[in-house]
Short mmCIF file of C-alpha atoms and ligand atoms in Angstrom, two decimals:
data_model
loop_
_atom_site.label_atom_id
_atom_site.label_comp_id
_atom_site.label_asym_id
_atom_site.label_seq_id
_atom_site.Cartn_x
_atom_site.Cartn_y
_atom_site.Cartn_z
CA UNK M 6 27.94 128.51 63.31
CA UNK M 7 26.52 131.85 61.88
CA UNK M 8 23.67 131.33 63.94
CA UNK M 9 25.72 131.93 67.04
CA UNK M 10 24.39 134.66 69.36
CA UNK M 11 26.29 134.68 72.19
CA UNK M 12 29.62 135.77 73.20
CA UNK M 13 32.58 133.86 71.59
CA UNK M 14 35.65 134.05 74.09
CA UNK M 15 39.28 132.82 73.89
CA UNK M 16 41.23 131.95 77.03
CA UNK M 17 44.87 131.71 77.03
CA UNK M 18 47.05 128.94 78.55
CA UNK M 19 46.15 127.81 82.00
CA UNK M 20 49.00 125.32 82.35
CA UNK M 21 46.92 123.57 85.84
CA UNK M 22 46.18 127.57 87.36
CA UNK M 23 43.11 126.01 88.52
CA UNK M 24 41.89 128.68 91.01
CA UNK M 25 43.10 131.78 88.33
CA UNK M 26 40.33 129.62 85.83
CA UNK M 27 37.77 129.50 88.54
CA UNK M 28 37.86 133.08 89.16
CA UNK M 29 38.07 133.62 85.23
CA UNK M 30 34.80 131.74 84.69
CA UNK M 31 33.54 133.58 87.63
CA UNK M 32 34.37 136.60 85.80
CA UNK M 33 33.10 135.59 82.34
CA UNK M 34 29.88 133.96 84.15
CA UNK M 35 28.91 131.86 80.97
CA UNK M 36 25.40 131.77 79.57
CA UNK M 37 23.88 128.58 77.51
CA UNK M 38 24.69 131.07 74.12
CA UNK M 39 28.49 131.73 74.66
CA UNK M 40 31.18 129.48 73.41
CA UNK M 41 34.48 129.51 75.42
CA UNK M 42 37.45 128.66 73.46
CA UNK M 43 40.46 126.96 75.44
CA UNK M 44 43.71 127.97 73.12
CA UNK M 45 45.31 124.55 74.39
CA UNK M 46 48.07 123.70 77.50
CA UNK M 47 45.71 123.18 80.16
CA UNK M 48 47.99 120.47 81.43
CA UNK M 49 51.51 120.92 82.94
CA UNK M 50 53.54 123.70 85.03
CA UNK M 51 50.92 124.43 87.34
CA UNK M 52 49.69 122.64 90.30
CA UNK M 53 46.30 121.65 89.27
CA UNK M 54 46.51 120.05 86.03
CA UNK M 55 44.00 117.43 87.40
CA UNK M 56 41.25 120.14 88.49
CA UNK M 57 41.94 122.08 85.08
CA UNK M 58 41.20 119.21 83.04
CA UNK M 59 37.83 117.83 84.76
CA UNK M 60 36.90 121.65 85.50
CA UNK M 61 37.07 122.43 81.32
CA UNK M 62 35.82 118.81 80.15
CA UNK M 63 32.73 119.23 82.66
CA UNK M 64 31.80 122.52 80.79
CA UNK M 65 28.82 123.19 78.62
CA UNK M 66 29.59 124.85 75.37
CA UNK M 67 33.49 125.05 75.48
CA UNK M 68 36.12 123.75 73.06
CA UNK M 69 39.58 123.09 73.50
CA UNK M 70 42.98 123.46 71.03
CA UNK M 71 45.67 120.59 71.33
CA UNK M 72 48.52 122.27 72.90
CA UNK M 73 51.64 120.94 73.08
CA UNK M 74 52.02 119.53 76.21
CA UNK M 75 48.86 117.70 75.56
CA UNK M 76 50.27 116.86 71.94
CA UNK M 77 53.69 115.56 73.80
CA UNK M 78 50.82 112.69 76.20
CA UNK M 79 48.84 111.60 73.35
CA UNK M 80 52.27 111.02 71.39
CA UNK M 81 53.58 108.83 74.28
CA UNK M 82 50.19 107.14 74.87
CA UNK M 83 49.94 106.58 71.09
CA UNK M 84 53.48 105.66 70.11
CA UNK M 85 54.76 104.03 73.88
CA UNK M 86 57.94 105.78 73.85
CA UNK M 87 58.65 107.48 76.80
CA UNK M 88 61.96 109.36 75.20
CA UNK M 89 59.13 111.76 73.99
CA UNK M 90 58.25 112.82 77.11
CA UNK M 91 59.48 115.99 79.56
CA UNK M 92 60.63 115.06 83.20
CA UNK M 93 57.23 116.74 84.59
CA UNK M 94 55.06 115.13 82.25
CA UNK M 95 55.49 112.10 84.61
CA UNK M 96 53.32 113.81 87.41
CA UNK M 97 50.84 114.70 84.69
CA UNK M 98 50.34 111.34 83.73
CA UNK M 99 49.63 110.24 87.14
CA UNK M 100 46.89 113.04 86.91
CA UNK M 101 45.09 111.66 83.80
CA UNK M 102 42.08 109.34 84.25
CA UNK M 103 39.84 107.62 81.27
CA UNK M 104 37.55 110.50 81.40
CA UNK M 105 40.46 112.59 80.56
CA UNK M 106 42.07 110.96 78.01
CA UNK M 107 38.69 111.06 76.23
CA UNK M 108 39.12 114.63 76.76
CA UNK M 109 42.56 114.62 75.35
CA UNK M 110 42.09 113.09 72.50
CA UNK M 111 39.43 115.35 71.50
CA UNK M 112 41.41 118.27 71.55
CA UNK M 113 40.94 120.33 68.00
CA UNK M 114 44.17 121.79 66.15
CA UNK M 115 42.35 124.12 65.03
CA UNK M 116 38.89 126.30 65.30
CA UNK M 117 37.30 128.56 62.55
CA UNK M 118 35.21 131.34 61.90
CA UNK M 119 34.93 131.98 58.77
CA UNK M 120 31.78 134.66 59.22
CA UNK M 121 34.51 136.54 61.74
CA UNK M 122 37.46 135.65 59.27
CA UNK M 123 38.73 134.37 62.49
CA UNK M 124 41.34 131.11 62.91
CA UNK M 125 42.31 129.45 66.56
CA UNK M 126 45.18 127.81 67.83
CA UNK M 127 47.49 127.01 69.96
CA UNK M 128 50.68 128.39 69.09
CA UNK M 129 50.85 129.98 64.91
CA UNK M 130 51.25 129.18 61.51
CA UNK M 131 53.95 129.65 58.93
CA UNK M 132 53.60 132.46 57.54
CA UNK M 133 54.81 131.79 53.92
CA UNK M 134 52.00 129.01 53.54
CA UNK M 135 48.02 128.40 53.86
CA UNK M 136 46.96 127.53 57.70
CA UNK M 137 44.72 124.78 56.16
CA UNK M 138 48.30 123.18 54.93
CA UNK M 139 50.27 123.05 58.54
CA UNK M 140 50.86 120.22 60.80
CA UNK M 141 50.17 119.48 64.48
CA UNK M 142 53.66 119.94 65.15
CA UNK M 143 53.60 123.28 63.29
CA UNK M 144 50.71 124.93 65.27
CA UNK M 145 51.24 123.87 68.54
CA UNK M 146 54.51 124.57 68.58
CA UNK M 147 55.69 127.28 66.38
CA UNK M 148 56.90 130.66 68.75
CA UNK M 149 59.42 132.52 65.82
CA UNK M 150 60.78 131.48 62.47
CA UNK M 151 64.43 132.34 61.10
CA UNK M 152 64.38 135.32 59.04
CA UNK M 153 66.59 133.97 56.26
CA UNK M 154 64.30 130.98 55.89
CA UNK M 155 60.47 131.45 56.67
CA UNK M 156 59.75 127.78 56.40
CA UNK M 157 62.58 127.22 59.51
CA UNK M 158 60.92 127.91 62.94
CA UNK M 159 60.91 126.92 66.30
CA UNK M 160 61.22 128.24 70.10
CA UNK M 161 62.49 131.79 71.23
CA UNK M 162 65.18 130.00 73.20
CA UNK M 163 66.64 127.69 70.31
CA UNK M 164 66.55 130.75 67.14
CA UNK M 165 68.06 133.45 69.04
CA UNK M 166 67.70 135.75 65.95
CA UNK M 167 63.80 134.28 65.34
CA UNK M 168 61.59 136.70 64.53
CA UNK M 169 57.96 135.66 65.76
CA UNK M 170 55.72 133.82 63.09
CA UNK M 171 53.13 136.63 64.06
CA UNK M 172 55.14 139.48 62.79
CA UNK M 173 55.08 138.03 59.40
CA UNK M 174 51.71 136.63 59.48
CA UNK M 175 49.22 138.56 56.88
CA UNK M 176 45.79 137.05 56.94
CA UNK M 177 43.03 136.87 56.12
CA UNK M 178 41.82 134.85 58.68
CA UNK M 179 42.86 136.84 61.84
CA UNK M 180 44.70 134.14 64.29
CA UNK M 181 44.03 134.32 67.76
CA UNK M 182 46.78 131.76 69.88
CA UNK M 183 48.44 131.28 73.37
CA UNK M 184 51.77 129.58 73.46
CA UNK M 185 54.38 132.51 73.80
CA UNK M 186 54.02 133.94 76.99
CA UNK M 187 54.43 137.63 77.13
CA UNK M 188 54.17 140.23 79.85
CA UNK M 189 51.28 141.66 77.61
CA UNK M 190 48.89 140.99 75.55
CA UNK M 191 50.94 140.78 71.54
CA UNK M 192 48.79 142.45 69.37
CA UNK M 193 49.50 142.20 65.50
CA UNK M 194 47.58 143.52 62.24
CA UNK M 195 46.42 140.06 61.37
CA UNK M 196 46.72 137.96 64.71
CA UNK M 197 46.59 138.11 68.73
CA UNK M 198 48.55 135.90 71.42
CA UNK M 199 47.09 136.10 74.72
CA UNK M 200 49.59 133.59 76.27
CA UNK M 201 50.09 136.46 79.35
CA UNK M 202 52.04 133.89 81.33
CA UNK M 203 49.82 132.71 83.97
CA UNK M 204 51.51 129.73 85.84
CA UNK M 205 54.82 132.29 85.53
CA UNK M 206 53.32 134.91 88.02
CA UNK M 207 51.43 136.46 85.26
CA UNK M 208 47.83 137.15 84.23
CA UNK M 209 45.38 134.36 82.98
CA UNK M 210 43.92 136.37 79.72
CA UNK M 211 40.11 135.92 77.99
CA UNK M 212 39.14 138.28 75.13
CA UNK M 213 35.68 138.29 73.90
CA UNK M 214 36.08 138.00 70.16
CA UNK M 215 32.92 139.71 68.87
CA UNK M 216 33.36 142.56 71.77
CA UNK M 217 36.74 143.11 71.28
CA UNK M 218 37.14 143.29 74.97
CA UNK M 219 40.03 141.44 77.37
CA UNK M 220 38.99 140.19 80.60
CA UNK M 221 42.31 139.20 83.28
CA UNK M 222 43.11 137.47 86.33
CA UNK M 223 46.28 138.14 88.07
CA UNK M 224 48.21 134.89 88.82
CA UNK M 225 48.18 133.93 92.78
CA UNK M 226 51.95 133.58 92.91
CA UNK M 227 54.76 132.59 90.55
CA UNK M 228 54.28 128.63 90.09
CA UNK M 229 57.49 128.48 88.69
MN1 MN H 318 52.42 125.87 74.47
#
Protein backbone atom coordinates (compact mmCIF):
# COMPACT_ATOMS: atom_id res chain seq x y z
CA UNK A 1 0.00 0.00 0.00
CA UNK A 2 2.86 2.62 0.46
CA UNK A 3 3.40 2.40 -3.04
CA UNK A 4 0.11 4.08 -3.73
CA UNK A 5 0.31 7.21 -5.93
CA UNK A 6 -2.86 8.24 -6.61
CA UNK A 7 -5.58 9.92 -4.87
CA UNK A 8 -7.17 7.97 -1.93
CA UNK A 9 -10.93 9.19 -1.54
CA UNK A 10 -13.72 8.36 0.96
CA UNK A 11 -17.37 8.65 -0.03
CA UNK A 12 -20.04 8.81 2.46
CA UNK A 13 -23.32 6.85 2.53
CA UNK A 14 -25.23 6.66 -0.69
CA UNK A 15 -28.17 4.70 0.71
CA UNK A 16 -29.43 3.81 -3.44
CA UNK A 17 -28.78 7.97 -4.49
CA UNK A 18 -27.77 6.48 -7.65
CA UNK A 19 -27.78 9.61 -9.91
CA UNK A 20 -26.06 11.92 -6.75
CA UNK A 21 -23.06 8.85 -7.20
CA UNK A 22 -23.02 9.23 -10.91
CA UNK A 23 -22.50 12.83 -10.80
CA UNK A 24 -19.96 12.24 -7.81
CA UNK A 25 -17.81 9.94 -9.95
CA UNK A 26 -18.30 12.40 -12.65
CA UNK A 27 -16.88 14.84 -10.38
CA UNK A 28 -14.02 12.75 -8.94
CA UNK A 29 -13.35 11.36 -12.68
CA UNK A 30 -11.17 8.35 -11.39
CA UNK A 31 -7.80 7.48 -12.84
CA UNK A 32 -6.27 3.69 -12.86
CA UNK A 33 -3.96 5.18 -9.57
CA UNK A 34 -6.83 6.38 -7.23
CA UNK A 35 -8.56 4.16 -4.78
CA UNK A 36 -12.21 5.13 -3.90
CA UNK A 37 -13.28 4.09 -0.57
CA UNK A 38 -17.18 3.36 -0.11
CA UNK A 39 -17.70 4.01 3.92
CA UNK A 40 -20.61 1.29 3.67
CA UNK A 41 -24.82 1.67 3.28
CA UNK A 42 -25.00 1.68 -0.31
CA UNK A 43 -28.20 -0.29 0.01
CA UNK A 44 -31.55 0.96 1.45
CA UNK A 45 -33.58 4.42 1.74
CA UNK A 46 -33.01 5.50 -1.61
CA UNK A 47 -34.54 4.50 -4.79
CA UNK A 48 -31.73 2.89 -6.55
CA UNK A 49 -30.23 0.47 -4.33
CA UNK A 50 -30.05 -1.91 -7.39
CA UNK A 51 -28.05 0.68 -9.70
CA UNK A 52 -25.80 1.63 -6.55
CA UNK A 53 -24.75 -1.76 -6.00
CA UNK A 54 -23.84 -2.95 -9.75
CA UNK A 55 -22.60 0.80 -10.41
CA UNK A 56 -19.81 0.36 -7.22
CA UNK A 57 -19.16 -3.56 -7.75
CA UNK A 58 -18.46 -2.78 -11.61
CA UNK A 59 -15.70 -0.28 -10.50
CA UNK A 60 -11.98 -0.58 -10.94
CA UNK A 61 -9.97 0.14 -7.88
CA UNK A 62 -12.76 0.80 -5.23
CA UNK A 63 -13.43 -0.85 -1.86
CA UNK A 64 -16.36 -0.98 0.14
CA UNK A 65 -17.09 -0.96 4.29
CA UNK A 66 -19.99 -3.31 5.57
CA UNK A 67 -22.56 -0.96 6.65
CA UNK A 68 -25.27 -1.83 8.51
CA UNK A 69 -27.95 -2.24 6.38
CA UNK A 70 -25.78 -4.51 4.40
CA UNK A 71 -24.68 -6.19 7.83
CA UNK A 72 -28.67 -6.53 8.71
CA UNK A 73 -28.97 -8.88 4.64
CA UNK A 74 -26.02 -10.96 5.13
CA UNK A 75 -27.35 -11.69 8.83
CA UNK A 76 -30.76 -12.81 7.40
CA UNK A 77 -29.19 -14.62 4.40
CA UNK A 78 -26.73 -16.26 6.83
CA UNK A 79 -28.87 -17.03 9.85
CA UNK A 80 -32.66 -17.37 7.86
CA UNK A 81 -34.43 -15.36 10.32
CA UNK A 82 -36.37 -12.82 8.95
CA UNK A 83 -37.18 -11.13 12.63
CA UNK A 84 -33.72 -9.50 11.84
CA UNK A 85 -34.82 -7.69 9.17
CA UNK A 86 -36.39 -3.84 8.71
CA UNK A 87 -39.82 -3.56 6.81
CA UNK A 88 -37.84 -1.93 3.69
CA UNK A 89 -35.22 -4.37 3.63
CA UNK A 90 -37.90 -6.53 1.85
CA UNK A 91 -37.68 -4.34 -1.41
CA UNK A 92 -33.91 -4.54 -1.09
CA UNK A 93 -33.86 -8.06 -1.20
CA UNK A 94 -35.87 -8.22 -4.25
CA UNK A 95 -33.00 -5.91 -5.61
CA UNK A 96 -30.09 -8.31 -4.85
CA UNK A 97 -28.88 -10.72 -7.57
CA UNK A 98 -25.83 -13.45 -7.25
CA UNK A 99 -23.49 -10.93 -8.54
CA UNK A 100 -24.45 -8.86 -5.64
CA UNK A 101 -24.39 -10.96 -2.94
CA UNK A 102 -20.81 -11.74 -4.01
CA UNK A 103 -20.47 -8.15 -3.61
CA UNK A 104 -22.01 -8.19 -0.24
CA UNK A 105 -20.25 -10.51 1.25
CA UNK A 106 -17.10 -8.93 0.42
CA UNK A 107 -17.73 -5.92 2.14
CA UNK A 108 -14.53 -5.03 4.61
CA UNK A 109 -15.24 -3.82 8.35
CA UNK A 110 -12.57 -2.12 8.19
CA UNK A 111 -9.68 -0.34 5.89
CA UNK A 112 -6.15 0.85 7.03
CA UNK A 113 -3.49 3.08 6.41
CA UNK A 114 -1.08 2.76 8.51
CA UNK A 115 1.60 5.10 6.37
CA UNK A 116 -1.45 7.91 6.73
CA UNK A 117 -2.20 6.68 10.41
CA UNK A 118 -5.54 6.51 8.84
CA UNK A 119 -8.56 3.82 9.92
CA UNK A 120 -12.07 3.39 7.79
CA UNK A 121 -15.38 2.50 8.67
CA UNK A 122 -18.62 2.60 8.66
CA UNK A 123 -19.95 4.02 11.67
CA UNK A 124 -16.93 4.35 14.96
CA UNK A 125 -15.24 2.66 17.54
CA UNK A 126 -15.37 2.66 21.30
CA UNK A 127 -13.44 4.90 22.41
CA UNK A 128 -12.15 3.36 25.72
CA UNK A 129 -10.68 0.30 23.67
CA UNK A 130 -8.22 -0.62 20.60
CA UNK A 131 -10.19 -0.47 17.03
CA UNK A 132 -8.35 -3.77 16.19
CA UNK A 133 -10.55 -5.25 19.35
CA UNK A 134 -14.31 -4.13 18.14
CA UNK A 135 -16.98 -6.12 16.56
CA UNK A 136 -19.06 -5.84 13.39
CA UNK A 137 -21.86 -4.84 15.40
CA UNK A 138 -19.69 -2.19 17.11
CA UNK A 139 -18.45 -0.37 13.93
CA UNK A 140 -21.24 -0.39 11.84
CA UNK A 141 -23.40 0.64 14.17
CA UNK A 142 -22.08 2.72 16.91
CA UNK A 143 -23.53 6.75 16.53
CA UNK A 144 -22.92 7.96 20.60
CA UNK A 145 -22.01 6.16 23.77
CA UNK A 146 -23.49 6.98 27.39
CA UNK A 147 -21.30 9.23 29.21
CA UNK A 148 -21.45 7.39 32.53
CA UNK A 149 -20.41 4.18 30.80
CA UNK A 150 -18.06 4.44 27.66
CA UNK A 151 -18.38 0.79 26.86
CA UNK A 152 -22.56 1.45 26.55
CA UNK A 153 -23.40 2.91 23.06
CA UNK A 154 -25.84 2.93 20.54
CA UNK A 155 -28.15 5.31 18.25
CA UNK A 156 -28.81 9.15 18.80
CA UNK A 157 -32.49 8.30 19.04
CA UNK A 158 -32.30 5.43 21.78
CA UNK A 159 -29.34 7.43 24.37
CA UNK A 160 -30.89 10.71 24.43
CA UNK A 161 -28.01 11.97 26.68
CA UNK A 162 -25.25 9.97 24.21
CA UNK A 163 -22.49 11.81 23.57
CA UNK A 164 -20.98 10.77 20.04
CA UNK A 165 -18.17 8.02 20.13
CA UNK A 166 -16.18 10.69 18.03
CA UNK A 167 -16.00 13.26 20.70
CA UNK A 168 -14.17 10.90 22.86
CA UNK A 169 -12.21 9.22 20.28
CA UNK A 170 -8.22 10.05 20.65
CA UNK A 171 -6.23 8.25 18.02
CA UNK A 172 -3.79 7.55 16.66
CA UNK A 173 -5.15 6.22 13.75
CA UNK A 174 -7.37 9.13 12.49
CA UNK A 175 -11.01 7.46 11.68
CA UNK A 176 -12.73 8.55 8.78
CA UNK A 177 -16.76 7.03 8.85
CA UNK A 178 -20.33 7.74 7.48
CA UNK A 179 -23.22 6.52 9.49
CA UNK A 180 -24.50 9.68 11.45
CA UNK A 181 -25.91 11.92 9.14
CA UNK A 182 -25.27 15.52 9.81
CA UNK A 183 -26.13 18.74 8.06
CA UNK A 184 -22.23 19.15 7.83
CA UNK A 185 -19.38 17.66 7.54
CA UNK A 186 -18.31 16.54 11.77
CA UNK A 187 -14.92 17.27 12.03
CA UNK A 188 -12.99 16.00 15.23
CA UNK A 189 -9.16 16.12 16.38
CA UNK A 190 -8.71 12.45 15.73
CA UNK A 191 -11.67 11.44 13.29
CA UNK A 192 -14.13 12.72 10.38
CA UNK A 193 -17.87 11.60 9.54
CA UNK A 194 -18.91 12.57 6.22
CA UNK A 195 -22.38 10.90 6.52
CA UNK A 196 -23.94 14.57 5.08
CA UNK A 197 -27.31 12.90 4.69
CA UNK A 198 -27.76 12.29 1.11
CA UNK A 199 -31.00 10.17 0.57
CA UNK A 200 -32.45 12.88 3.43
CA UNK A 201 -32.27 15.92 0.97
CA UNK A 202 -28.71 16.41 1.82
CA UNK A 203 -25.29 16.38 0.14
CA UNK A 204 -23.51 13.09 -1.04
CA UNK A 205 -19.81 13.92 0.52
CA UNK A 206 -16.11 12.58 -0.96
CA UNK A 207 -12.92 13.90 0.71
CA UNK A 208 -9.66 13.19 -0.83
CA UNK A 209 -7.60 11.88 2.06
CA UNK A 210 -4.05 12.80 1.01
CA UNK A 211 -5.45 16.38 -0.36
CA UNK A 212 -7.39 17.13 2.41
CA UNK A 213 -10.01 18.40 0.10
CA UNK A 214 -14.12 17.65 0.16
CA UNK A 215 -15.81 17.27 -3.02
CA UNK A 216 -20.19 17.45 -2.74
CA UNK A 217 -23.20 16.77 -4.58
CA UNK A 218 -26.39 18.25 -3.52
CA UNK A 219 -29.16 15.58 -3.14
CA UNK A 220 -31.95 15.79 -6.09
CA UNK A 221 -34.82 15.91 -3.61
CA UNK A 222 -35.57 14.59 -0.12
CA UNK A 223 -36.01 10.64 -0.67
CA UNK A 224 -37.44 10.45 2.54
MN1 LIG B 1 -25.36 3.34 8.73
Amino acid sequence: MGEEKGRIIAIGDVHGCADELEEMLDKIAPTVDDTLIFLGDLVNRGPATARVLARVRNLANARSLLGNHELRLLRYRHQGDPAVLKDYDWETLKQVGVEDWAFLESLELTISYPELETVFVHGGFLPDRAWTEQDAEIVTSIQVIDPANPAVYGKRTKITNGVSWAERWKGPPFVICGHTPRPDIFRRPWSLCIDTGCVYGGKLTAYDVRAEKFLQVSARKAYI
